Coordinates of C-alpha atoms in Angstrom, one line a residue:
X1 CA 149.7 53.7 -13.0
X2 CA 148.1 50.6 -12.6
X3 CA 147.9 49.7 -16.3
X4 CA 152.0 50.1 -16.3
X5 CA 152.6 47.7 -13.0
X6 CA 150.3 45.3 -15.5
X7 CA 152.4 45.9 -18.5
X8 CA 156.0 45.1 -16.1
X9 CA 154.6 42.5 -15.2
X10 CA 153.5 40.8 -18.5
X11 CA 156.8 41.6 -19.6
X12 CA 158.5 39.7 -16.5
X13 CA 156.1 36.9 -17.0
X14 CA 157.3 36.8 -20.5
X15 CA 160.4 37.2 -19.9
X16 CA 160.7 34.1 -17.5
X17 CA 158.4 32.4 -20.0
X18 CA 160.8 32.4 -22.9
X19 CA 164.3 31.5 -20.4
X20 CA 162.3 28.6 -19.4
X21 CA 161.5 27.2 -22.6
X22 CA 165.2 28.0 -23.6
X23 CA 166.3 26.0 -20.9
X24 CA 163.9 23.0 -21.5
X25 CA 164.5 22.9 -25.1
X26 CA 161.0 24.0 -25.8
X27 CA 159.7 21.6 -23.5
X28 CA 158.0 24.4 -21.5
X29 CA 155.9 26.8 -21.0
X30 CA 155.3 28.3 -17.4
X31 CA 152.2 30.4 -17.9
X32 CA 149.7 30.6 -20.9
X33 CA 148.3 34.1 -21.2
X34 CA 144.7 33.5 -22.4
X35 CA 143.9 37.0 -23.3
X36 CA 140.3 38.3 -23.0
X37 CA 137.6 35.4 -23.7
X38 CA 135.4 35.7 -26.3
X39 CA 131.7 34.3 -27.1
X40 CA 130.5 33.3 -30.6
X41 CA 126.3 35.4 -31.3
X42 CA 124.4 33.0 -32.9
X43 CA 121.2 35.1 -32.9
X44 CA 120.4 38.7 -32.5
X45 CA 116.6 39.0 -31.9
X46 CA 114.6 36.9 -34.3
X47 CA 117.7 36.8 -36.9
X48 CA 120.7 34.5 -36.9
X49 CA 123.8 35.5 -37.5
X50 CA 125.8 33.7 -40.3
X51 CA 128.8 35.1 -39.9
X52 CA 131.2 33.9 -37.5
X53 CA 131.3 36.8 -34.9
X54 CA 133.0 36.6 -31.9
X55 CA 133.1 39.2 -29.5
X56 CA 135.2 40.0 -26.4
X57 CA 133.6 39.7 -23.1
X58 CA 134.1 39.7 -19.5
X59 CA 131.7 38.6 -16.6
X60 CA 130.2 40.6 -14.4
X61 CA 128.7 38.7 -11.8
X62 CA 125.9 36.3 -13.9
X63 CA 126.5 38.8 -17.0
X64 CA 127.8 39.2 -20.3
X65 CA 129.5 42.8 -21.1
X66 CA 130.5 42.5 -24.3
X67 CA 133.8 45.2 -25.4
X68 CA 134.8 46.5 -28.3
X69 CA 137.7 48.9 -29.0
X70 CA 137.2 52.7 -28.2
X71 CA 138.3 54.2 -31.3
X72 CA 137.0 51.6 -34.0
X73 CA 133.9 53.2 -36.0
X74 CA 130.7 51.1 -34.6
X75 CA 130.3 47.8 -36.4
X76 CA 126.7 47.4 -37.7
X77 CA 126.2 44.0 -35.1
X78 CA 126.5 46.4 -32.4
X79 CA 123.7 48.1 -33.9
X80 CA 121.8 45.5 -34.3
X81 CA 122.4 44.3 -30.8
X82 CA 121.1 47.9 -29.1
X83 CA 118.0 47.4 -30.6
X84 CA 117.1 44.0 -30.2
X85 CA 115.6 42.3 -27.0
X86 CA 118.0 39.3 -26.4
X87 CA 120.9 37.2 -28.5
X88 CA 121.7 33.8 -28.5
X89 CA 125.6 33.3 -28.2
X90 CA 127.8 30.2 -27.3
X91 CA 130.2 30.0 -24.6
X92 CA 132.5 28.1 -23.9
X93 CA 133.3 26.7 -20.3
X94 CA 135.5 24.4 -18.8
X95 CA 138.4 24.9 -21.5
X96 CA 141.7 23.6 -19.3
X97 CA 144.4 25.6 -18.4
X98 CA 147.3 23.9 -17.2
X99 CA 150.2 25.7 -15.6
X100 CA 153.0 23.7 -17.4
X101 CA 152.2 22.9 -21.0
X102 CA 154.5 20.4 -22.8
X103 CA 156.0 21.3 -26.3
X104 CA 158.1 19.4 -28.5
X105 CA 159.2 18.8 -32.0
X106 CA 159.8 14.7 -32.0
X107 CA 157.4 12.1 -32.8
X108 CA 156.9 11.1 -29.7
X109 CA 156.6 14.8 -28.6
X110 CA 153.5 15.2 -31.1
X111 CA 152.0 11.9 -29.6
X112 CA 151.7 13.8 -26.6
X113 CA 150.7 17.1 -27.9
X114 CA 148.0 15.3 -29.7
X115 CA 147.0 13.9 -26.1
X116 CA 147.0 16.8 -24.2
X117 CA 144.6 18.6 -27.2
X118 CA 142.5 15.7 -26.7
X119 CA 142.2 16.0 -22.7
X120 CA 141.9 19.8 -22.9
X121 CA 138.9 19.4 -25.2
X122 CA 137.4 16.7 -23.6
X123 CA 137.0 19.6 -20.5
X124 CA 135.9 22.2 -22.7
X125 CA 132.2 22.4 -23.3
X126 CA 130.2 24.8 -25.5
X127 CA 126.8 25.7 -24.8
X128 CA 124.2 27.9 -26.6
X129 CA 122.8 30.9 -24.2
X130 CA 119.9 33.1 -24.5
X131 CA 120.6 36.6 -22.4
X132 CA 118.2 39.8 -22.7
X133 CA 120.2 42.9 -24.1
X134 CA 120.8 46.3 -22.1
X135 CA 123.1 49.0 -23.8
X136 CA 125.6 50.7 -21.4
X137 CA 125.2 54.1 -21.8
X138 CA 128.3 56.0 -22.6
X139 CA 129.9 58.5 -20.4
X140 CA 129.6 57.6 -16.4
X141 CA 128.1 53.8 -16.6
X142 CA 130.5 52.8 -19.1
X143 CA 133.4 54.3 -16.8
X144 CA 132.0 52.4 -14.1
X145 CA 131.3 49.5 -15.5
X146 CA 134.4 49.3 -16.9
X147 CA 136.4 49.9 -13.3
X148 CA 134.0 47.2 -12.0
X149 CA 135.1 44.5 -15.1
X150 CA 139.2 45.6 -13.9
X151 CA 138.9 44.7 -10.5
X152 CA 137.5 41.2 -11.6
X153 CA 139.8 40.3 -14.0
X154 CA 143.0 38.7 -13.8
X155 CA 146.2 39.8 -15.0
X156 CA 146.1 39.4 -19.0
X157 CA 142.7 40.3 -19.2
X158 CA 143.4 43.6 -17.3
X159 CA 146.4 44.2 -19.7
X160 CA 144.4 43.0 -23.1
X161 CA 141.6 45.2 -21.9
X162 CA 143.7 47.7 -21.6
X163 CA 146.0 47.4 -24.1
X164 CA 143.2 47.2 -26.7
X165 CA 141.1 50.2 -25.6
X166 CA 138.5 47.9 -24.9
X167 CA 134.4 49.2 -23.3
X168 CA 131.8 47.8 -22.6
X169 CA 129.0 48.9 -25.3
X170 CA 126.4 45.5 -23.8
X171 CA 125.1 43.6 -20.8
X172 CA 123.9 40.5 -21.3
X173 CA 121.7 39.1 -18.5
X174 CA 121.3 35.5 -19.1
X175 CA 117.5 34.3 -18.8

């Protein structure tokens, strides 16, 4: 039940989205959804990583559980992750969110979409983290877990979480 109150309500959000950027002319948009955040492993164990993974996270408290969907086969990171002591990943923090973002399609309009980039970067930082490794067992802790990450997280995160089949597979306690 509660995933489909989410689900109304990202559709009404939406829905309210899209008549007020009708009515602005594109000009704007009421609510971003920002989806489930992601951080980028640099380093599992001794070994970095050269690929560009990112990997879908929430917090829990201080922590790092990192989710991937239910039903995808395991990726071979994940294994690599289970069995080694700590990672390295970069977060980023401080990213701003504004409630009204301004669009437009003039020259002037791109002037100021170029600004507000500029000033939303400027508040975005992105720091390297080391964090010691501890699998969350499947069956109970994972359920758990997982009902502990929903009451925590906000709307779209609930519904991506959701939406996606997404579990938590990792804590990551930062050191």
């Amino acid at each position: 039940m509660p995933y489909a109150l989410d689900a109304v309500l990202v559709r009404v959000i939406g829905a309210v989205n899209v008549t007020a950027f009708r009515l602005s002319r594109g000009r704007v948009v009421l609510y971003r959804f920002r989806g489930t955040p992601s951080v980028r492993l640099t380093q599992i164990g001794e070994v970095p990583v050269l690929d560009l993974l990112m990997v879908a996270y929430l917090r829990d408290g201080e922590d790092y559980v990192l989710l991937v969907p239910a039903r995808a086969p395991e990726p071979e990171w994940l294994r690599d992750v289970r069995d080694a002591a700590s990672v390295t990943l970069e977060v980023e923090e401080g990213s701003v969110r504004s409630a009204v973002s301004v669009v437009g399609a003039g020259e002037a309009d791109a002037e100021e979409v170029r600004r507000l980039r500029e000033q939303a970067h400027d508040g975005a930082t992105t720091r390297e983290v080391d964090a010691d490794v501890f699998p969350v067992a499947d069956g109970a802790e994972r359920s758990a877990v997982a009902a502990r990450l929903l009451k925590g997280a906000s709307l779209d995160e609930r519904y991506d979480m959701r939406k996606a089949r997404l579990v938590p597979v990792a804590r990551l306690k930062v050191r």
